[in-house]
Coordinates of C-alpha atoms in Angstrom, one line a residue:
Chain B
X1 CA 0.3 0.0 -0.3
X2 CA 1.2 3.6 -0.8
X3 CA 2.3 6.2 2.5
X4 CA -1.1 8.0 2.9
X5 CA -3.4 5.3 2.3
X6 CA -6.5 5.9 4.1
X7 CA -8.2 2.9 2.3
X8 CA -7.7 -1.4 3.4
X9 CA -6.7 -3.1 1.0
X10 CA -8.8 -6.2 0.0
X11 CA -7.9 -9.2 0.0
X12 CA -9.7 -11.7 -3.1
X13 CA -9.7 -15.1 -1.6
X14 CA -12.4 -16.8 -3.6
X15 CA -10.0 -19.1 -5.4
X16 CA -8.8 -19.9 -2.6
X17 CA -11.1 -19.7 0.4
X18 CA -14.3 -19.9 -2.1
X19 CA -13.1 -23.0 -4.2
X20 CA -12.0 -24.9 -1.5
X21 CA -14.9 -25.2 0.3
X22 CA -17.5 -25.1 -2.3
X23 CA -19.0 -29.0 -3.8
X24 CA -17.7 -28.8 -7.9
X25 CA -14.5 -28.9 -8.7
X26 CA -12.7 -26.0 -11.1
X27 CA -11.0 -26.6 -14.2
X28 CA -8.1 -25.0 -14.2
X29 CA -9.0 -22.7 -16.7
X30 CA -11.9 -21.6 -14.7
X31 CA -9.5 -20.9 -11.9
X32 CA -7.6 -18.9 -13.7
X33 CA -10.7 -16.8 -15.6
X34 CA -12.0 -16.6 -11.9
X35 CA -8.6 -15.0 -10.4
X36 CA -8.5 -12.2 -13.7
X37 CA -12.1 -11.7 -13.5
X38 CA -10.8 -10.4 -10.0
X39 CA -8.2 -8.6 -10.9
X40 CA -10.7 -6.6 -13.5
X41 CA -12.3 -5.7 -11.0
X42 CA -9.9 -4.0 -8.6
X43 CA -8.3 -7.4 -6.6
X44 CA -4.7 -6.8 -6.3
X45 CA -4.0 -9.3 -3.8
X46 CA -5.1 -12.9 -4.6
X47 CA -5.0 -15.9 -3.0
X48 CA -5.3 -18.4 -5.9
X49 CA -4.0 -21.7 -4.6
X50 CA -3.5 -24.3 -1.5
X51 CA -0.5 -26.6 -0.8
X52 CA -2.5 -29.1 0.8
X53 CA -2.9 -33.1 0.3
X54 CA -5.0 -33.7 -3.1
X55 CA -6.9 -36.8 -0.6
X56 CA -7.7 -34.7 1.4
X57 CA -9.3 -31.3 -0.7
X58 CA -8.9 -32.4 -3.7
X59 CA -10.2 -28.5 -4.7
X60 CA -7.0 -27.2 -4.3
X61 CA -5.4 -30.5 -6.3
X62 CA -4.2 -28.2 -8.9
X63 CA -1.9 -26.0 -7.4
X64 CA 0.9 -25.7 -8.9
X65 CA -1.3 -25.2 -12.4
X66 CA -3.3 -22.8 -11.3
X67 CA 0.0 -20.5 -10.2
X68 CA 1.4 -21.0 -13.9
X69 CA -1.5 -20.0 -15.3
X70 CA -2.7 -16.6 -13.7
X71 CA -1.2 -13.3 -15.2
X72 CA 1.8 -11.7 -13.6
X73 CA 2.1 -8.1 -14.0
X74 CA 3.2 -5.2 -11.2
X75 CA 0.6 -4.2 -10.3
X76 CA -0.9 -8.4 -8.9
X77 CA 0.7 -10.3 -5.4
X78 CA -0.7 -13.3 -5.1
X79 CA -0.5 -15.9 -2.0
X80 CA -0.3 -20.1 -1.7
X81 CA -2.0 -21.3 1.8
X82 CA 0.9 -23.6 3.4
X83 CA -0.1 -26.3 5.9
X84 CA 3.6 -27.2 6.6
X85 CA 7.0 -28.0 4.9
X86 CA 5.2 -29.9 2.0
X87 CA 3.5 -27.1 1.2
X88 CA 7.0 -24.5 1.4
X89 CA 8.8 -27.0 -0.6
X90 CA 6.1 -26.6 -3.3
X91 CA 5.8 -23.2 -3.3
X92 CA 9.5 -22.9 -3.8
X93 CA 10.2 -25.7 -6.3
X94 CA 7.4 -23.6 -8.8
X95 CA 10.5 -21.5 -9.3
X96 CA 9.5 -18.2 -11.5
X97 CA 5.8 -18.9 -11.0
X98 CA 5.9 -18.7 -7.0
X99 CA 3.2 -17.3 -5.3
X100 CA 4.2 -14.1 -3.7
X101 CA 3.0 -14.4 -0.3
X102 CA 3.2 -17.6 2.3
X103 CA 0.2 -17.8 4.9
X104 CA 0.3 -20.3 7.1
X105 CA -2.6 -20.8 9.4
X106 CA -1.8 -21.5 12.8
X107 CA -5.6 -22.3 14.6
X108 CA -5.8 -21.0 17.9
X109 CA -8.1 -24.3 19.4
X110 CA -6.2 -27.7 19.5
X111 CA -9.2 -30.0 19.0
X112 CA -9.8 -27.4 16.5
X113 CA -6.1 -27.9 14.8
X114 CA -5.7 -31.6 15.6
X115 CA -8.8 -31.8 13.2
X116 CA -8.1 -29.8 11.0
X117 CA -4.0 -30.4 10.9
X118 CA -3.5 -33.6 12.4
X119 CA -1.2 -31.6 15.4
X120 CA -1.9 -29.1 18.7
X121 CA -1.9 -25.4 18.2
X122 CA 1.2 -25.8 19.8
X123 CA 3.1 -28.3 17.4
X124 CA 1.4 -26.3 14.1
X125 CA 3.4 -23.0 15.3
X126 CA 6.5 -24.2 16.6
X127 CA 6.7 -26.4 12.4
X128 CA 5.5 -22.2 11.7
X129 CA 8.2 -21.0 12.7
X130 CA 10.5 -23.0 10.7
X131 CA 8.5 -22.7 7.8
X132 CA 8.6 -18.3 8.1
X133 CA 11.9 -18.5 8.0
X134 CA 12.7 -21.0 5.6
X135 CA 10.0 -19.1 3.7
X136 CA 11.7 -15.3 4.7
X137 CA 14.7 -16.4 3.3
X138 CA 13.3 -17.1 -0.3
X139 CA 12.1 -13.6 0.3
X140 CA 8.4 -14.7 0.5
X141 CA 6.2 -12.7 1.8
X142 CA 5.1 -14.6 5.0
X143 CA 0.8 -13.9 7.1
X144 CA 0.5 -16.0 9.2
X145 CA -3.7 -16.5 9.7
X146 CA -5.1 -17.8 13.8
X147 CA -7.5 -19.3 12.7
X148 CA -10.3 -19.7 14.9
X149 CA -9.5 -16.4 16.4
X150 CA -13.6 -16.2 18.0
X151 CA -14.2 -19.4 19.0
X152 CA -14.3 -23.3 18.0
X153 CA -17.1 -24.9 16.5
X154 CA -15.5 -28.0 18.9
X155 CA -15.0 -26.1 21.7
X156 CA -16.6 -23.3 22.2
X157 CA -15.0 -20.0 23.2
X158 CA -11.4 -18.9 22.5
X159 CA -10.2 -16.6 25.0
X160 CA -8.0 -13.1 23.6
X161 CA -5.8 -14.5 26.1
X162 CA -4.9 -18.0 23.7
X163 CA -4.6 -16.0 20.6
X164 CA -2.2 -12.8 22.0
X165 CA -0.2 -16.4 23.4
X166 CA -0.2 -17.7 20.0
X167 CA 0.9 -13.7 18.2
X168 CA 3.5 -14.2 20.8
X169 CA 4.9 -17.5 20.8
X170 CA 4.9 -17.4 16.4
X171 CA 7.8 -14.9 16.2
X172 CA 8.7 -12.4 13.8
X173 CA 6.3 -12.2 10.5
X174 CA 5.4 -9.6 8.0
X175 CA 1.1 -8.9 8.8
X176 CA -1.0 -11.1 11.0
X177 CA -4.5 -12.1 10.3
X178 CA -6.9 -13.1 12.6
X179 CA -9.3 -15.6 11.6
X180 CA -13.4 -15.7 12.1
X181 CA -12.8 -19.3 10.6
X182 CA -16.7 -20.7 11.4
X183 CA -18.3 -17.0 11.5
X184 CA -19.7 -16.1 15.3
X185 CA -17.8 -12.8 16.4
X186 CA -19.0 -9.7 17.0
X187 CA -17.2 -6.0 16.8
X188 CA -16.0 -5.7 19.9
X189 CA -14.3 -9.0 20.0
X190 CA -12.6 -7.6 17.0
X191 CA -11.2 -4.8 18.8
X192 CA -10.3 -6.3 22.4
X193 CA -7.9 -9.0 19.6
X194 CA -6.7 -5.7 18.3
X195 CA -5.7 -4.0 21.6
X196 CA -4.7 -7.5 22.8
X197 CA -2.5 -8.6 20.1
X198 CA -0.4 -5.6 19.0
X199 CA 1.8 -5.9 21.7
X200 CA 3.2 -8.4 21.4
X201 CA 3.8 -8.6 18.0
X202 CA 5.0 -4.8 17.5
X203 CA 5.3 -3.5 14.1
X204 CA 2.8 -6.6 12.1
X205 CA 0.2 -5.5 10.0
X206 CA -3.6 -6.7 10.7
X207 CA -6.0 -8.3 8.8
X208 CA -9.0 -9.3 9.1
X209 CA -11.3 -12.9 8.1
X210 CA -14.7 -12.9 7.8
X211 CA -17.8 -15.7 7.3
X212 CA -21.2 -14.6 7.0
X213 CA -22.7 -17.5 9.0
X214 CA -24.0 -16.0 10.9
X215 CA -25.3 -12.4 9.9
X216 CA -22.1 -10.2 11.7
X217 CA -20.1 -10.6 9.0
X218 CA -19.7 -6.7 7.5
X219 CA -20.6 -5.7 11.1
X220 CA -16.8 -7.2 12.4
X221 CA -15.7 -5.9 9.1
X222 CA -17.0 -2.8 9.7
X223 CA -14.7 -2.6 13.5
X224 CA -11.7 -3.8 11.5
X225 CA -12.0 -0.9 9.9
X226 CA -12.6 1.2 12.7
X227 CA -9.7 -0.8 14.7
X228 CA -6.7 -0.2 12.4
X229 CA -6.4 -2.9 10.6
X230 CA -5.6 -2.1 7.2
X231 CA -6.9 -5.6 5.2
X232 CA -9.7 -7.7 4.6
X233 CA -9.6 -11.0 3.3
X234 CA -13.3 -11.1 0.9
X235 CA -14.2 -13.6 -1.8
X236 CA -16.1 -12.6 -4.5
X237 CA -19.7 -14.4 -4.9
X238 CA -19.2 -14.7 -0.5
X239 CA -18.6 -18.1 -2.1
X240 CA -17.0 -20.7 0.2
X241 CA -16.8 -22.2 3.6
X242 CA -14.9 -24.3 5.3
X243 CA -15.6 -28.4 5.4
X244 CA -14.4 -29.1 8.1
X245 CA -16.2 -26.8 10.4
X246 CA -19.8 -27.6 11.3
X247 CA -22.6 -24.7 9.4
X248 CA -19.8 -22.0 8.1
X249 CA -21.2 -20.7 5.4
X250 CA -18.6 -18.4 2.9
X251 CA -16.4 -15.7 3.4
X252 CA -17.8 -12.3 3.3
X253 CA -18.4 -10.4 0.2
X254 CA -15.7 -8.6 -2.1
X255 CA -18.7 -6.9 -3.3
X256 CA -20.8 -6.3 -1.2
X257 CA -17.4 -5.6 1.7
X258 CA -16.6 -3.2 -1.3
X259 CA -20.8 -2.4 -1.4
X260 CA -19.9 -0.7 2.0
X261 CA -17.2 0.8 2.2
X262 CA -17.6 2.9 -0.8
X263 CA -20.7 4.3 0.6
X264 CA -19.4 5.0 3.6
X265 CA -15.8 6.7 2.0
X266 CA -13.8 4.2 2.6
X267 CA -11.1 3.6 -0.4
X268 CA -10.5 -0.2 -0.8
X269 CA -9.7 1.0 -4.9
X270 CA -12.4 -2.5 -6.1
X271 CA -15.3 -1.4 -8.6
X272 CA -18.0 -2.4 -7.5
X273 CA -20.5 -3.7 -10.9
X274 CA -17.3 -5.3 -12.1
X275 CA -17.0 -7.2 -8.9
X276 CA -20.7 -8.3 -8.5
X277 CA -20.5 -9.1 -12.5
X278 CA -17.9 -12.4 -11.1
X279 CA -19.6 -12.7 -8.4
X280 CA -23.2 -14.0 -10.8
X281 CA -20.3 -15.2 -13.4
X282 CA -18.7 -17.8 -10.4
X283 CA -21.9 -19.4 -9.3
X284 CA -23.0 -19.6 -12.2
X285 CA -19.6 -21.7 -12.9
X286 CA -20.3 -23.9 -9.2
X287 CA -23.6 -24.6 -10.4
X288 CA -25.7 -22.4 -7.6
X289 CA -29.2 -21.3 -7.1
X290 CA -27.7 -17.8 -5.8
X291 CA -24.8 -16.7 -4.7
X292 CA -24.2 -16.0 -0.8
X293 CA -23.2 -11.6 -2.1
X294 CA -26.6 -9.5 -2.7
X295 CA -24.7 -6.8 -5.2
X296 CA -25.4 -8.6 -8.0
X297 CA -28.8 -9.4 -7.3
X298 CA -29.2 -6.0 -6.2
X299 CA -27.1 -3.4 -7.8
X300 CA -25.9 -0.9 -7.1
X301 CA -26.5 1.7 -5.2
X302 CA -27.5 4.6 -7.1
X303 CA -27.9 2.2 -10.1
X304 CA -29.5 3.3 -13.4
X305 CA -32.3 5.4 -12.5
Chain J
X1 CA -37.9 0.2 28.8
X2 CA -37.5 0.4 32.4
X3 CA -35.3 3.5 33.8
X4 CA -31.5 2.2 33.9
X5 CA -32.3 -0.1 30.7
X6 CA -29.0 -0.6 28.3
X7 CA -29.9 -2.6 26.2
X8 CA -31.6 -1.9 22.1
X9 CA -35.2 -2.7 21.7
X10 CA -36.0 -4.8 19.5
X11 CA -39.2 -4.4 17.6
X12 CA -40.5 -7.6 15.8
X13 CA -41.6 -6.6 12.5
X14 CA -42.4 -10.2 10.8
X15 CA -46.3 -9.8 11.0
X16 CA -46.3 -7.0 9.2
X17 CA -43.7 -6.1 7.7
X18 CA -42.3 -9.0 6.4
X19 CA -45.9 -10.8 5.7
X20 CA -47.1 -8.2 3.8
X21 CA -44.0 -8.4 1.0
X22 CA -44.3 -11.9 0.7
X23 CA -45.6 -14.2 -2.2
X24 CA -48.1 -16.0 -0.5
X25 CA -50.9 -14.8 2.2
X26 CA -51.4 -17.1 5.4
X27 CA -54.7 -17.8 7.5
X28 CA -55.0 -15.2 9.8
X29 CA -54.6 -18.5 13.2
X30 CA -50.8 -18.5 11.5
X31 CA -50.3 -15.1 11.6
X32 CA -51.6 -15.5 15.4
X33 CA -49.3 -18.0 15.4
X34 CA -46.0 -16.1 14.6
X35 CA -47.1 -13.7 16.6
X36 CA -47.7 -15.6 20.2
X37 CA -44.0 -17.3 19.2
X38 CA -42.6 -13.6 19.5
X39 CA -44.4 -13.3 22.2
X40 CA -42.6 -16.6 22.8
X41 CA -39.1 -15.7 22.1
X42 CA -39.3 -12.4 24.8
X43 CA -40.5 -9.8 21.6
X44 CA -43.5 -7.5 23.3
X45 CA -44.0 -5.2 21.0
X46 CA -45.0 -6.0 17.5
X47 CA -46.3 -4.6 15.0
X48 CA -48.9 -6.9 13.9
X49 CA -51.5 -5.0 11.1
X50 CA -51.0 -2.8 8.3
X51 CA -54.4 -1.0 7.6
X52 CA -54.0 -0.7 3.8
X53 CA -56.1 -1.6 1.3
X54 CA -56.4 -4.7 0.6
X55 CA -56.4 -4.5 -3.2
X56 CA -53.5 -3.1 -3.0
X57 CA -52.3 -5.3 0.0
X58 CA -54.4 -8.5 0.5
X59 CA -51.7 -9.7 3.0
X60 CA -52.9 -7.2 5.1
X61 CA -56.0 -7.5 4.7
X62 CA -56.9 -9.5 7.5
X63 CA -55.5 -6.5 10.4
X64 CA -58.6 -6.2 12.5
X65 CA -58.7 -10.4 12.6
X66 CA -55.4 -10.7 13.6
X67 CA -55.5 -7.4 15.6
X68 CA -58.9 -9.6 17.3
X69 CA -57.1 -13.0 17.6
X70 CA -53.6 -11.5 19.4
X71 CA -53.2 -12.3 23.2
X72 CA -52.8 -9.5 25.0
X73 CA -51.2 -8.9 27.9
X74 CA -50.4 -6.6 30.0
X75 CA -46.0 -6.7 29.1
X76 CA -46.9 -6.8 24.9
X77 CA -48.0 -4.0 23.0
X78 CA -49.6 -4.0 19.2
X79 CA -48.5 -2.1 16.2
X80 CA -50.9 -1.2 13.4
X81 CA -49.4 0.4 10.1
X82 CA -51.4 4.0 9.4
X83 CA -51.4 5.9 6.4
X84 CA -53.8 7.7 6.3
X85 CA -57.3 8.7 7.8
X86 CA -58.6 6.4 6.7
X87 CA -56.0 3.4 8.9
X88 CA -56.4 5.2 11.8
X89 CA -60.5 5.0 11.9
X90 CA -60.2 1.0 11.3
X91 CA -57.7 1.2 14.4
X92 CA -60.7 2.9 16.0
X93 CA -63.6 1.0 15.4
X94 CA -61.9 -1.4 17.1
X95 CA -62.9 -0.7 20.5
X96 CA -60.8 -3.3 22.7
X97 CA -59.0 -4.5 20.0
X98 CA -57.6 -1.6 19.3
X99 CA -53.0 -1.0 18.9
X100 CA -51.3 0.0 21.3
X101 CA -49.4 2.3 18.8
X102 CA -50.2 3.8 15.3
X103 CA -46.9 3.8 13.1
X104 CA -46.9 6.5 10.2
X105 CA -45.3 6.3 7.6
X106 CA -43.9 9.3 5.6
X107 CA -41.7 8.7 2.8
X108 CA -39.5 10.8 2.2
X109 CA -38.8 11.1 -1.0
X110 CA -42.0 12.4 -3.8
X111 CA -42.0 10.0 -6.4
X112 CA -41.0 7.0 -4.4
X113 CA -44.1 8.3 -2.0
X114 CA -46.4 9.0 -5.5
X115 CA -45.3 5.6 -6.7
X116 CA -46.2 3.7 -3.4
X117 CA -49.1 6.3 -1.5
X118 CA -50.6 8.3 -4.5
X119 CA -49.8 12.1 -2.9
X120 CA -46.1 14.4 -2.5
X121 CA -44.1 13.9 0.5
X122 CA -45.6 16.8 2.1
X123 CA -49.4 16.4 1.5
X124 CA -48.7 12.7 2.9
X125 CA -47.2 15.0 6.0
X126 CA -49.8 17.1 6.2
X127 CA -52.4 14.4 6.5
X128 CA -49.7 12.3 9.6
X129 CA -50.7 16.3 11.3
X130 CA -54.5 15.5 11.1
X131 CA -53.7 11.6 12.0
X132 CA -51.8 12.6 14.7
X133 CA -53.1 14.7 16.0
X134 CA -57.2 12.8 16.2
X135 CA -54.8 9.6 17.6
X136 CA -52.7 10.8 20.0
X137 CA -56.3 12.3 21.5
X138 CA -57.3 8.2 21.1
X139 CA -54.7 7.8 23.8
X140 CA -52.2 6.0 20.9
X141 CA -48.7 6.0 21.5
X142 CA -48.0 7.9 17.7
X143 CA -44.1 6.7 16.1
X144 CA -43.3 8.2 12.7
X145 CA -41.0 5.9 10.0
X146 CA -38.9 7.8 7.6
X147 CA -39.1 5.1 4.8
X148 CA -37.0 5.8 2.2
X149 CA -34.6 8.3 4.6
X150 CA -30.9 6.6 3.5
X151 CA -32.5 6.5 -0.2
X152 CA -34.6 6.4 -2.8
X153 CA -35.0 3.0 -5.9
X154 CA -36.4 6.3 -8.3
X155 CA -34.6 9.3 -7.7
X156 CA -31.5 8.0 -5.8
X157 CA -29.7 10.1 -3.1
X158 CA -32.1 11.1 0.0
X159 CA -30.0 14.0 0.6
X160 CA -30.0 14.2 5.0
X161 CA -31.6 17.9 5.4
X162 CA -34.7 16.8 3.7
X163 CA -35.1 13.8 6.1
X164 CA -33.9 16.7 8.9
X165 CA -36.7 18.2 7.1
X166 CA -39.8 15.9 7.1
X167 CA -38.7 15.4 10.8
X168 CA -38.7 18.3 11.9
X169 CA -42.5 19.7 9.9
X170 CA -44.0 16.5 11.2
X171 CA -44.5 18.4 14.6
X172 CA -45.1 16.0 18.1
X173 CA -44.2 12.2 17.7
X174 CA -43.7 10.3 20.5
X175 CA -40.9 8.5 18.4
X176 CA -39.0 8.5 15.6
X177 CA -37.9 5.8 13.2
X178 CA -35.4 6.2 10.3
X179 CA -35.7 3.4 7.5
X180 CA -32.7 1.8 4.9
X181 CA -36.5 0.8 3.1
X182 CA -34.3 -0.3 0.2
X183 CA -31.3 -1.2 2.2
X184 CA -28.6 0.8 0.4
X185 CA -27.1 2.8 3.9
X186 CA -24.2 2.3 5.9
X187 CA -23.4 2.8 9.0
X188 CA -21.8 6.5 8.8
X189 CA -25.4 7.7 6.9
X190 CA -27.5 6.0 10.4
X191 CA -24.8 8.4 12.8
X192 CA -25.4 11.2 10.7
X193 CA -28.9 11.0 10.4
X194 CA -29.4 11.2 14.0
X195 CA -27.5 13.9 14.9
X196 CA -29.5 15.7 12.3
X197 CA -33.2 14.7 13.4
X198 CA -32.3 14.8 17.3
X199 CA -32.1 19.1 17.4
X200 CA -35.3 19.0 16.0
X201 CA -37.0 16.6 17.4
X202 CA -36.0 17.0 21.1
X203 CA -36.5 14.4 23.2
X204 CA -37.8 12.0 20.6
X205 CA -36.5 8.4 21.1
X206 CA -34.9 7.3 17.5
X207 CA -35.5 4.3 15.8
X208 CA -33.9 2.8 12.7
X209 CA -35.6 -0.2 10.3
X210 CA -33.1 -2.1 8.5
X211 CA -33.4 -3.8 5.6
X212 CA -30.2 -6.5 4.9
X213 CA -31.0 -5.9 0.5
X214 CA -27.0 -5.3 0.3
X215 CA -25.7 -6.9 3.5
X216 CA -25.0 -3.5 5.2
X217 CA -28.0 -3.9 7.5
X218 CA -27.1 -5.3 10.1
X219 CA -23.4 -3.1 10.2
X220 CA -26.4 -0.2 10.8
X221 CA -27.3 -1.6 13.5
X222 CA -24.6 -1.6 15.3
X223 CA -24.3 1.7 14.4
X224 CA -27.4 2.5 15.4
X225 CA -27.1 1.0 18.5
X226 CA -23.7 3.2 18.8
X227 CA -25.3 6.6 18.2
X228 CA -28.2 6.1 20.7
X229 CA -31.6 4.2 19.2
X230 CA -32.7 3.4 21.3
X231 CA -34.6 0.2 19.1
X232 CA -34.5 -1.5 15.6
X233 CA -37.2 -3.0 13.6
X234 CA -36.3 -6.5 12.3
X235 CA -38.4 -9.7 11.9
X236 CA -38.2 -13.3 12.9
X237 CA -36.9 -14.8 9.7
X238 CA -35.6 -11.8 7.8
X239 CA -38.4 -12.3 5.7
X240 CA -40.6 -9.0 3.8
X241 CA -39.1 -6.9 1.5
X242 CA -40.9 -4.6 -0.3
X243 CA -43.4 -5.2 -3.4
X244 CA -43.0 -1.0 -4.2
X245 CA -39.9 -0.6 -4.4
X246 CA -37.0 -2.9 -7.0
X247 CA -34.3 -5.9 -6.1
X248 CA -35.6 -4.8 -2.1
X249 CA -35.6 -8.1 0.7
X250 CA -36.0 -8.5 3.9
X251 CA -35.9 -6.9 7.2
X252 CA -32.8 -7.2 9.1
X253 CA -33.3 -10.9 10.3
X254 CA -34.7 -10.6 14.9
X255 CA -32.5 -14.3 16.0
X256 CA -29.3 -13.1 13.8
X257 CA -30.2 -9.4 15.7
X258 CA -31.0 -11.0 18.8
X259 CA -28.0 -13.0 18.2
X260 CA -25.4 -10.1 17.5
X261 CA -26.1 -8.2 20.4
X262 CA -26.3 -10.8 22.8
X263 CA -22.1 -11.9 21.5
X264 CA -21.9 -7.6 21.4
X265 CA -23.1 -7.5 25.4
X266 CA -26.1 -5.2 24.3
X267 CA -28.7 -6.8 26.3
X268 CA -31.9 -7.6 24.2
X269 CA -34.6 -9.9 26.2
X270 CA -34.8 -12.0 23.0
X271 CA -33.5 -14.8 23.2
X272 CA -32.0 -16.6 20.9
X273 CA -33.1 -20.0 19.7
X274 CA -36.7 -19.6 20.3
X275 CA -36.2 -16.5 18.2
X276 CA -34.5 -18.9 15.0
X277 CA -36.2 -21.3 16.1
X278 CA -39.6 -19.2 15.3
X279 CA -38.2 -18.3 12.1
X280 CA -38.0 -21.4 10.6
X281 CA -41.2 -22.5 10.6
X282 CA -42.6 -19.3 9.6
X283 CA -40.2 -19.8 6.7
X284 CA -41.8 -22.9 6.3
X285 CA -45.3 -21.9 6.6
X286 CA -44.1 -19.7 3.5
X287 CA -43.7 -22.0 1.6
X288 CA -40.0 -20.6 1.8
X289 CA -36.8 -23.0 0.6
X290 CA -35.1 -21.3 3.1
X291 CA -35.3 -17.6 5.0
X292 CA -32.4 -15.3 5.3
X293 CA -32.5 -15.1 9.0
X294 CA -28.6 -17.4 9.6
X295 CA -29.1 -19.2 13.1
X296 CA -31.8 -21.0 12.6
X297 CA -29.6 -23.2 9.9
X298 CA -26.0 -21.9 11.9
X299 CA -26.4 -22.5 15.2
X300 CA -26.1 -20.6 18.1
X301 CA -22.6 -20.4 19.6
X302 CA -21.9 -21.5 22.1
X303 CA -24.0 -24.2 21.2
X304 CA -24.0 -27.8 22.0
X305 CA -20.8 -28.7 21.5

């Protein structure tokens, strides 16, 4: 982001967190087209792949092909999700088709961490330190996402202290993302988590990741803006969810978030109409009756009056 | 509301604004059952009928039967929507089955007012003064709703000055409701409208009415709480919309709002689980594949872990 920028960066996570959690597995060419539509709508930081086990996450099996297929320019940064050292090895092996960023996920509750990644939170963090050091040596921008930071579907509330100590133990990182993976959080948690995490990660910008499972996602996004978060994850169409979390639904939608921010006079650089059109398009590609995003159906305002 | 109450009152509008805008016309007995379920979930102020022309709004044709059918107790207040003097006459004629409150609607833009009520905003306001005086003399609590206060589907933005002058011209009223009838508003408008309206209606409590058409409704609700609004309209199930406004969708959902408020430590007196169950029930009665409310599908949190 340029100095003096007073807006919020929307990180497009539809090609990863969105598509990963839809039933239909899309061909690589459609994924690349989704990324191209995101870029045309003004998104400049896009999570396009996860280096996960293809047998567990077939939607992401073509991670390498997607990273080789997406257009490259100086204006666009690609992010790949990495869960362990093997994932980083796959990113490194891509040579000139590497992502720009590695997003590593640590799950805040042990139970969810074990079910999702097969290890405790502490072991996941230990692995992170090793991956992060290697990734930074290789020139990657390294972000840490604390998943289930607002609550765990299996064990309930997650304390602010727990999240703070995870961030503290993580060591140096280029950005910290606090994720409401199952969509249970509310605005007051956003500001409390920000206040708790900042002192133990001085200088690290904060990003937030919200799902709209209980209709709290957009209120949380506004709270994150007010709390000084510099970036917000969202998916075009609001697609996605989490197959490992009961009843989770999609990310907050890029087009609806861009509308909310624009009308609130907070620049995001995203073209609401282009993002809304892309949302309708990806919904059709996925065979969805309708996408969770509302802008495509409702229309922009003021629209063509 | 009791003195010292630090919460927000949720006004249940599903039986009126919700049902009025659903295709299926429900039998009176089902409407009464909807009201009973709302009461069981802790709602104490419920808009149950509109005195509109039965040929234009067949969903509300049984307004009198509903008001005669709903249970009466000292704890519950019923609201009826009135658009003109004829509507007030119908309310008065009900004798001991009268509503407790008259909610009169003035539409902020002339074009929308003409299409909706057949008169300009100024003529609608003039009629309001006459209706309001008669209604107060008859002992009704009289509230004024300024519809389309956040924008008009036909003419676009509505200025804060326009809304302020409507409230100023309205004269004495027991409560003012600012309504985002078509779901275009954002939080900054909520606080700006509150700041504009308060000086011209000193002492009148503020209520807000949001639709979630563009996923801004719950963020707006939180902004209204922060801006000192004392009541928020919502419908169990999030049902409803506006047949006179293109692409409008339902009210914010009572159960999702109650969840958001409870998790934010703002008391509303509403039982989230009971409201969510009622939302699923009314969706089935209306033959909807799913209701806009999310709590019924997602489940409370922490739920039964």
